Amino acid sequence: MKLTTVIGTVAISLLASSAFAADGDTVAKIKAEGALNCGVSQGLPGFSSADDAGTWTGIDVDLCRAVTTAILGDASKTKFTPLTAKERFTALSSGEIDLLVRNTTWTMTRDTQLGLNFAGVNYYDGQGMMVPSELGVTSALELDGASICTNAGTTTELNITDFFRANGMKFELKTFEKTDEAVAGYDAGLCDVYTTDRSGLAALRLKLTNPDAHTVLPEIISKEPLGPVVRQGDDNFFNIVKWTHNCMLNAEEMGITSSNVAEMKGSESPSIKRMLGSEGNFGEQLGIPNDWCAAVIAQVGNYGEIYETNVGPNTPLGLARGVNALWSKGGLQYAPPIR
Ligand SMILES: N[C@@H](CCC(=O)N[C@@H](CS)C(=O)NCC(=O)O)C(=O)O
């Protein structure tokens, strides 16, 4: 290829990707490329982590795969881009990724200043603190003068500062861009405390030399609603992500699972018919097939299934459903109806 042609091709593809980012036609881009590029963490067990063979798993990974299934009908067409906390929003705004599902907290600033839209909450969390048990600390209020390890570019940094100031306590914050370095620093005794989202503590303690030698303190110092994020000005894609998440929640509520979805297609229930595409044109309204939700449940599962497989009580993270239970079981997970 001649140099001018190469430059031309590069210029066209740069133009194309910035046009997609600016136009908000992410769905057209995903369809044209036959793949959805999802930004995830660099390795947070239960949420998004890759094994030695490069296979990604986690509750965030499953949400990425669900959105790909809704649009392309095939979960395996998902590409994963591991990102640090600091890199994630630029990667989304620039169009490098289509969707961000990276244990990311929905805050006002992220909506108003970064031009993003949170399409739901796939894990309600709060920030906690972990200390070596040998310190004998039983409450965060005993931590005056502590040194604290955490991730840069997070809500975590801001909340811990508020907490210590509000309680008139001194502290030294050591921030790291890479979580593995922050964890290694804490493991090596560089800090008295490791702080992050409580789900993150459950995941990251598994990376410590001796996970059982650490205690998570009782205080929950913030609200961390974690969810999928899209660029603003991208309403159709925003709707697809939102309704894919709602499809998975509604499926759990209606008892539709990956193992019975085929059989449920024969159900006489009008709401199940609408969900699974045998009545109405709910997929068409989003520019995707009418059986999009049935495909998501068949290939990825309902919300309860992805919770149990990735982070639930029978996984290494061992997280009880708690506030992430469905509203009908006393929790906060409540999806608007598909109708
Ligand atoms: N939810 C917080 C914290 C997110 C965050 O980056 N947490 C770290 C510590 S749990 C993380 O995800 N690390 C995993 C990684 O970078 O692979 C936010 O949105 O700012």
Short mmCIF file of C-alpha atoms and ligand atoms in Angstrom, two decimals:
data_model
loop_
_atom_site.label_atom_id
_atom_site.label_comp_id
_atom_site.label_asym_id
_atom_site.label_seq_id
_atom_site.Cartn_x
_atom_site.Cartn_y
_atom_site.Cartn_z
CA MET A 1 0.00 0.00 0.00
CA LYS A 2 1.32 3.48 -0.88
CA LEU A 3 2.06 5.78 2.03
CA THR A 4 -0.63 8.26 0.96
CA THR A 5 -3.20 5.44 0.88
CA VAL A 6 -2.10 4.30 4.34
CA ILE A 7 -2.40 7.85 5.65
CA GLY A 8 -5.78 8.16 3.92
CA THR A 9 -7.01 4.93 5.51
CA VAL A 10 -5.79 5.99 8.93
CA ALA A 11 -7.43 9.40 8.51
CA ILE A 12 -10.71 7.82 7.41
CA SER A 13 -10.76 5.38 10.29
CA LEU A 14 -9.89 8.15 12.76
CA LEU A 15 -12.66 10.27 11.28
CA ALA A 16 -15.01 7.32 11.42
CA SER A 17 -14.31 6.56 15.06
CA SER A 18 -14.55 10.21 16.13
CA ALA A 19 -17.73 10.57 14.07
CA PHE A 20 -19.20 7.57 15.89
CA ALA A 21 -18.16 9.06 19.22
CA ALA A 22 -19.68 12.44 18.35
CA ASP A 23 -22.80 11.21 16.52
CA GLY A 24 -23.63 8.73 19.18
CA ASP A 25 -24.31 6.00 16.64
CA THR A 26 -22.63 3.34 18.72
CA VAL A 27 -25.13 0.67 17.67
CA ALA A 28 -24.29 1.20 13.99
CA LYS A 29 -20.59 0.94 14.82
CA ILE A 30 -21.10 -2.29 16.81
CA LYS A 31 -23.15 -3.79 13.98
CA ALA A 32 -20.60 -2.70 11.34
CA GLU A 33 -17.69 -4.15 13.31
CA GLY A 34 -19.58 -7.25 14.43
CA ALA A 35 -18.23 -6.70 17.95
CA LEU A 36 -18.86 -4.65 21.08
CA ASN A 37 -15.82 -3.26 22.84
CA CYS A 38 -16.40 -3.18 26.58
CA GLY A 39 -14.13 -1.38 29.05
CA VAL A 40 -13.59 -3.44 32.20
CA SER A 41 -11.20 -3.47 35.16
CA GLN A 42 -7.72 -4.88 34.90
CA GLY A 43 -8.50 -7.73 37.23
CA LEU A 44 -11.12 -7.65 39.96
CA PRO A 45 -12.26 -11.24 40.67
CA GLY A 46 -16.06 -11.59 40.56
CA PHE A 47 -16.47 -8.37 38.55
CA SER A 48 -14.05 -8.66 35.63
CA SER A 49 -10.90 -10.71 35.42
CA ALA A 50 -9.24 -12.81 32.76
CA ASP A 51 -7.77 -16.28 33.30
CA ASP A 52 -4.45 -17.46 31.83
CA ALA A 53 -6.21 -18.39 28.58
CA GLY A 54 -7.55 -14.82 28.28
CA THR A 55 -11.17 -15.78 29.10
CA TRP A 56 -12.98 -13.00 30.92
CA THR A 57 -15.50 -13.68 33.69
CA GLY A 58 -17.42 -11.61 36.23
CA ILE A 59 -20.73 -9.87 36.85
CA ASP A 60 -19.53 -6.79 34.88
CA VAL A 61 -18.24 -9.01 32.09
CA ASP A 62 -21.63 -10.74 31.95
CA LEU A 63 -23.40 -7.40 31.58
CA CYS A 64 -21.07 -6.53 28.67
CA ARG A 65 -21.86 -9.92 27.12
CA ALA A 66 -25.59 -9.37 27.63
CA VAL A 67 -25.54 -6.06 25.73
CA THR A 68 -23.57 -7.69 22.89
CA THR A 69 -26.17 -10.46 22.77
CA ALA A 70 -29.03 -7.94 22.60
CA ILE A 71 -27.43 -6.22 19.61
CA LEU A 72 -25.54 -8.98 17.79
CA GLY A 73 -27.30 -12.11 19.07
CA ASP A 74 -23.97 -13.62 20.13
CA ALA A 75 -22.30 -13.06 23.51
CA SER A 76 -18.95 -14.27 22.17
CA LYS A 77 -18.68 -11.15 20.01
CA THR A 78 -17.63 -9.10 23.06
CA LYS A 79 -14.13 -7.63 23.17
CA PHE A 80 -12.72 -6.56 26.51
CA THR A 81 -10.44 -3.60 27.13
CA PRO A 82 -8.89 -3.62 30.59
CA LEU A 83 -8.62 -0.10 32.01
CA THR A 84 -7.31 1.56 35.16
CA ALA A 85 -9.71 3.75 37.11
CA LYS A 86 -7.96 6.85 35.77
CA GLU A 87 -8.13 5.80 32.13
CA ARG A 88 -11.74 4.62 32.03
CA PHE A 89 -13.68 7.82 31.31
CA THR A 90 -11.32 9.05 28.59
CA ALA A 91 -11.51 5.65 26.92
CA LEU A 92 -15.30 5.99 26.82
CA SER A 93 -15.47 9.66 25.76
CA SER A 94 -12.91 9.19 22.99
CA GLY A 95 -14.80 6.24 21.48
CA GLU A 96 -11.99 3.75 22.24
CA ILE A 97 -14.62 1.62 23.97
CA ASP A 98 -18.38 1.41 23.33
CA LEU A 99 -19.49 0.68 26.86
CA LEU A 100 -17.88 0.92 30.31
CA VAL A 101 -18.77 -1.72 32.90
CA ARG A 102 -15.99 -1.39 35.46
CA ASN A 103 -17.30 -1.25 39.02
CA THR A 104 -17.94 2.41 38.38
CA THR A 105 -19.88 4.53 40.84
CA TRP A 106 -22.72 6.70 39.57
CA THR A 107 -22.12 10.23 40.86
CA MET A 108 -23.51 13.62 39.90
CA THR A 109 -20.15 14.94 38.64
CA ARG A 110 -19.71 11.96 36.33
CA ASP A 111 -23.10 12.73 34.79
CA THR A 112 -22.75 16.50 34.56
CA GLN A 113 -19.03 17.14 34.05
CA LEU A 114 -17.91 14.08 32.11
CA GLY A 115 -20.88 13.88 29.73
CA LEU A 116 -21.78 10.33 30.69
CA ASN A 117 -25.01 8.42 31.27
CA PHE A 118 -25.29 5.63 33.83
CA ALA A 119 -27.73 3.07 32.45
CA GLY A 120 -28.60 1.40 35.77
CA VAL A 121 -27.04 -0.11 38.88
CA ASN A 122 -25.80 -3.68 38.61
CA TYR A 123 -24.34 -3.71 42.13
CA TYR A 124 -25.28 -1.48 45.06
CA ASP A 125 -22.16 -1.06 47.15
CA GLY A 126 -20.53 1.13 49.78
CA GLN A 127 -16.94 1.89 50.74
CA GLY A 128 -15.22 -0.10 53.47
CA MET A 129 -11.82 -0.51 55.08
CA MET A 130 -9.64 -3.55 55.67
CA VAL A 131 -6.83 -3.83 58.24
CA PRO A 132 -4.39 -6.57 59.23
CA SER A 133 -6.18 -8.42 62.08
CA GLU A 134 -3.00 -8.28 64.18
CA LEU A 135 -3.51 -4.51 64.61
CA GLY A 136 -6.46 -5.39 66.85
CA VAL A 137 -8.53 -2.52 65.40
CA THR A 138 -12.31 -3.09 65.56
CA SER A 139 -13.65 0.26 64.31
CA ALA A 140 -12.58 2.82 61.71
CA LEU A 141 -12.83 5.44 64.47
CA GLU A 142 -9.65 3.94 66.01
CA LEU A 143 -7.61 4.80 62.88
CA ASP A 144 -6.27 8.27 63.81
CA GLY A 145 -2.82 8.69 62.20
CA ALA A 146 -3.19 5.65 59.93
CA SER A 147 -1.55 5.26 56.53
CA ILE A 148 -4.00 4.18 53.84
CA CYS A 149 -3.47 2.50 50.46
CA THR A 150 -5.96 2.94 47.63
CA ASN A 151 -6.54 3.50 43.91
CA ALA A 152 -6.07 6.85 42.16
CA GLY A 153 -8.90 8.32 40.10
CA THR A 154 -11.70 6.92 42.24
CA THR A 155 -14.52 8.03 44.51
CA THR A 156 -12.61 6.06 47.16
CA GLU A 157 -9.93 8.75 47.50
CA LEU A 158 -12.57 11.45 48.00
CA ASN A 159 -14.70 9.53 50.53
CA ILE A 160 -11.80 8.50 52.76
CA THR A 161 -10.64 12.11 52.93
CA ASP A 162 -14.17 13.23 53.93
CA PHE A 163 -14.42 10.48 56.56
CA PHE A 164 -11.14 11.29 58.30
CA ARG A 165 -11.76 15.05 58.18
CA ALA A 166 -15.31 14.71 59.47
CA ASN A 167 -14.04 12.66 62.40
CA GLY A 168 -11.11 14.99 63.15
CA MET A 169 -8.54 12.24 62.48
CA LYS A 170 -5.18 12.51 60.71
CA PHE A 171 -4.17 10.12 57.94
CA GLU A 172 -1.65 9.60 55.19
CA LEU A 173 -3.10 8.58 51.82
CA LYS A 174 -0.97 6.53 49.42
CA THR A 175 -2.59 6.28 46.00
CA PHE A 176 -1.59 3.97 43.17
CA GLU A 177 -2.74 3.93 39.56
CA LYS A 178 -2.68 0.15 39.37
CA THR A 179 -4.75 -1.77 41.89
CA ASP A 180 -2.27 -4.65 41.97
CA GLU A 181 0.43 -2.23 43.12
CA ALA A 182 -1.84 -0.80 45.82
CA VAL A 183 -2.66 -4.31 47.03
CA ALA A 184 0.99 -5.39 46.92
CA GLY A 185 1.92 -2.27 48.90
CA TYR A 186 -0.68 -3.03 51.58
CA ASP A 187 0.34 -6.71 51.63
CA ALA A 188 3.97 -5.69 52.17
CA GLY A 189 2.99 -3.56 55.19
CA LEU A 190 3.33 -0.16 53.50
CA CYS A 191 -0.10 0.88 54.84
CA ASP A 192 -2.20 0.14 57.93
CA VAL A 193 -5.43 0.23 55.93
CA TYR A 194 -6.68 -0.75 52.47
CA THR A 195 -9.85 1.02 51.40
CA THR A 196 -12.21 0.57 48.46
CA ASP A 197 -15.78 -0.56 47.69
CA ARG A 198 -16.74 -3.44 49.98
CA SER A 199 -17.17 -5.78 47.01
CA GLY A 200 -13.66 -4.76 45.95
CA LEU A 201 -12.34 -5.62 49.42
CA ALA A 202 -13.91 -9.10 49.15
CA ALA A 203 -12.26 -9.52 45.73
CA LEU A 204 -8.86 -8.03 46.49
CA ARG A 205 -8.31 -9.81 49.79
CA LEU A 206 -8.13 -13.00 47.71
CA LYS A 207 -4.91 -11.60 46.22
CA LEU A 208 -3.22 -11.16 49.63
CA THR A 209 -0.59 -13.62 50.85
CA ASN A 210 -2.84 -14.63 53.74
CA PRO A 211 -6.45 -13.45 53.16
CA ASP A 212 -7.62 -14.74 56.54
CA ALA A 213 -5.18 -12.50 58.40
CA HIS A 214 -7.19 -9.38 57.49
CA THR A 215 -10.39 -7.90 58.92
CA VAL A 216 -12.98 -5.76 57.15
CA LEU A 217 -14.15 -3.06 59.58
CA PRO A 218 -17.90 -2.58 60.18
CA GLU A 219 -18.20 1.01 58.91
CA ILE A 220 -19.65 1.63 55.44
CA ILE A 221 -18.64 5.22 54.70
CA SER A 222 -20.35 5.96 51.36
CA LYS A 223 -22.92 4.95 48.77
CA GLU A 224 -21.34 3.33 45.70
CA PRO A 225 -24.02 2.44 43.15
CA LEU A 226 -21.98 0.64 40.48
CA GLY A 227 -23.29 0.48 36.95
CA PRO A 228 -22.79 0.47 33.18
CA VAL A 229 -21.88 3.77 31.53
CA VAL A 230 -22.38 5.18 28.01
CA ARG A 231 -21.61 8.50 26.36
CA GLN A 232 -24.32 11.18 26.38
CA GLY A 233 -25.95 11.90 23.03
CA ASP A 234 -26.30 8.20 22.39
CA ASP A 235 -29.94 7.63 23.31
CA ASN A 236 -30.63 4.43 21.39
CA PHE A 237 -27.56 2.70 22.79
CA PHE A 238 -28.36 4.12 26.25
CA ASN A 239 -31.83 2.55 25.96
CA ILE A 240 -30.44 -0.80 24.85
CA VAL A 241 -28.04 -0.99 27.81
CA LYS A 242 -30.75 0.14 30.24
CA TRP A 243 -33.32 -2.36 28.94
CA THR A 244 -30.84 -5.22 28.76
CA HIS A 245 -30.18 -4.76 32.47
CA ASN A 246 -33.94 -4.45 33.09
CA CYS A 247 -34.55 -7.59 31.04
CA MET A 248 -32.21 -9.56 33.31
CA LEU A 249 -33.85 -8.22 36.48
CA ASN A 250 -37.40 -8.77 35.20
CA ALA A 251 -36.46 -12.29 34.11
CA GLU A 252 -35.34 -13.13 37.64
CA GLU A 253 -38.55 -11.69 39.03
CA MET A 254 -40.63 -13.79 36.60
CA GLY A 255 -38.62 -16.97 37.18
CA ILE A 256 -37.14 -17.06 33.66
CA THR A 257 -33.65 -18.61 33.72
CA SER A 258 -31.04 -19.70 31.17
CA SER A 259 -32.22 -23.30 31.62
CA ASN A 260 -35.99 -22.74 31.24
CA VAL A 261 -36.15 -19.80 28.78
CA ALA A 262 -36.83 -22.05 25.76
CA GLU A 263 -39.77 -23.66 27.55
CA MET A 264 -40.99 -20.28 28.88
CA LYS A 265 -41.38 -19.08 25.29
CA GLY A 266 -44.54 -21.21 25.23
CA SER A 267 -45.96 -19.46 28.32
CA GLU A 268 -49.46 -17.95 28.15
CA SER A 269 -48.49 -15.08 30.44
CA PRO A 270 -48.76 -11.77 28.50
CA SER A 271 -45.81 -10.20 30.36
CA ILE A 272 -43.59 -13.23 29.65
CA LYS A 273 -44.68 -13.16 25.99
CA ARG A 274 -43.67 -9.48 25.77
CA MET A 275 -40.34 -10.16 27.48
CA LEU A 276 -39.44 -13.05 25.24
CA GLY A 277 -40.59 -11.46 21.99
CA SER A 278 -43.60 -13.56 21.03
CA GLU A 279 -45.90 -10.56 21.57
CA GLY A 280 -45.25 -6.90 20.71
CA ASN A 281 -42.28 -5.35 18.95
CA PHE A 282 -40.13 -4.29 21.86
CA GLY A 283 -36.84 -5.23 20.17
CA GLU A 284 -37.81 -3.48 16.96
CA GLN A 285 -38.36 -0.28 18.96
CA LEU A 286 -34.66 -0.44 19.84
CA GLY A 287 -33.51 -1.49 16.37
CA ILE A 288 -32.68 -5.03 17.53
CA PRO A 289 -34.48 -8.40 17.16
CA ASN A 290 -37.74 -8.89 19.08
CA ASP A 291 -36.30 -11.94 20.88
CA TRP A 292 -33.30 -9.90 22.20
CA CYS A 293 -34.23 -10.49 25.85
CA ALA A 294 -34.77 -14.24 25.33
CA ALA A 295 -31.31 -14.42 23.72
CA VAL A 296 -29.74 -12.52 26.65
CA ILE A 297 -31.28 -14.92 29.19
CA ALA A 298 -30.36 -18.01 27.15
CA GLN A 299 -26.74 -16.98 26.60
CA VAL A 300 -25.91 -15.04 29.77
CA GLY A 301 -28.66 -15.66 32.35
CA ASN A 302 -30.95 -13.55 34.52
CA TYR A 303 -29.61 -11.13 37.15
CA GLY A 304 -29.87 -13.66 39.98
CA GLU A 305 -27.91 -16.20 37.95
CA ILE A 306 -25.05 -13.84 37.13
CA TYR A 307 -24.98 -12.66 40.75
CA GLU A 308 -24.79 -16.20 42.12
CA THR A 309 -22.16 -17.38 39.60
CA ASN A 310 -19.80 -14.47 40.03
CA VAL A 311 -20.08 -12.88 43.47
CA GLY A 312 -22.69 -14.79 45.49
CA PRO A 313 -22.32 -16.81 48.70
CA ASN A 314 -21.02 -19.90 46.84
CA THR A 315 -18.15 -18.04 45.13
CA PRO A 316 -14.76 -17.06 46.60
CA LEU A 317 -16.15 -13.52 47.16
CA GLY A 318 -19.04 -14.92 49.21
CA LEU A 319 -21.25 -11.82 48.99
CA ALA A 320 -24.80 -12.22 50.32
CA ARG A 321 -27.51 -10.69 48.09
CA GLY A 322 -28.28 -8.06 50.78
CA VAL A 323 -29.45 -4.79 49.22
CA ASN A 324 -28.91 -6.32 45.79
CA ALA A 325 -31.91 -8.61 46.31
CA LEU A 326 -34.96 -7.91 44.15
CA TRP A 327 -37.38 -5.31 45.56
CA SER A 328 -39.93 -8.14 45.92
CA LYS A 329 -37.49 -9.82 48.36
CA GLY A 330 -36.72 -6.68 50.35
CA GLY A 331 -33.82 -5.38 48.24
CA LEU A 332 -33.21 -2.38 45.99
CA GLN A 333 -33.15 -4.08 42.59
CA TYR A 334 -36.32 -2.90 40.88
CA ALA A 335 -36.70 -2.87 37.09
CA PRO A 336 -39.41 -0.93 35.26
CA PRO A 337 -41.70 -3.13 33.19
CA ILE A 338 -41.22 -4.14 29.57
CA ARG A 339 -44.51 -3.00 28.04
N1 LIG B 1 -16.27 2.46 42.47
C1 LIG B 1 -15.16 3.35 42.59
C2 LIG B 1 -13.83 2.61 42.65
C3 LIG B 1 -13.49 1.91 41.37
C4 LIG B 1 -12.09 1.28 41.32
O1 LIG B 1 -11.32 1.55 40.38
N2 LIG B 1 -11.74 0.41 42.22
C5 LIG B 1 -10.48 -0.32 42.16
C6 LIG B 1 -10.28 -1.02 43.50
S1 LIG B 1 -11.60 -2.15 43.86
C7 LIG B 1 -10.53 -1.33 41.02
O2 LIG B 1 -11.54 -1.51 40.41
N3 LIG B 1 -9.48 -2.01 40.73
C8 LIG B 1 -9.49 -3.08 39.77
C9 LIG B 1 -8.60 -2.88 38.59
O3 LIG B 1 -8.11 -1.77 38.36
O4 LIG B 1 -8.41 -3.86 37.89
C10 LIG B 1 -15.17 4.39 41.46
O5 LIG B 1 -15.98 4.26 40.55
O6 LIG B 1 -14.37 5.34 41.49
#
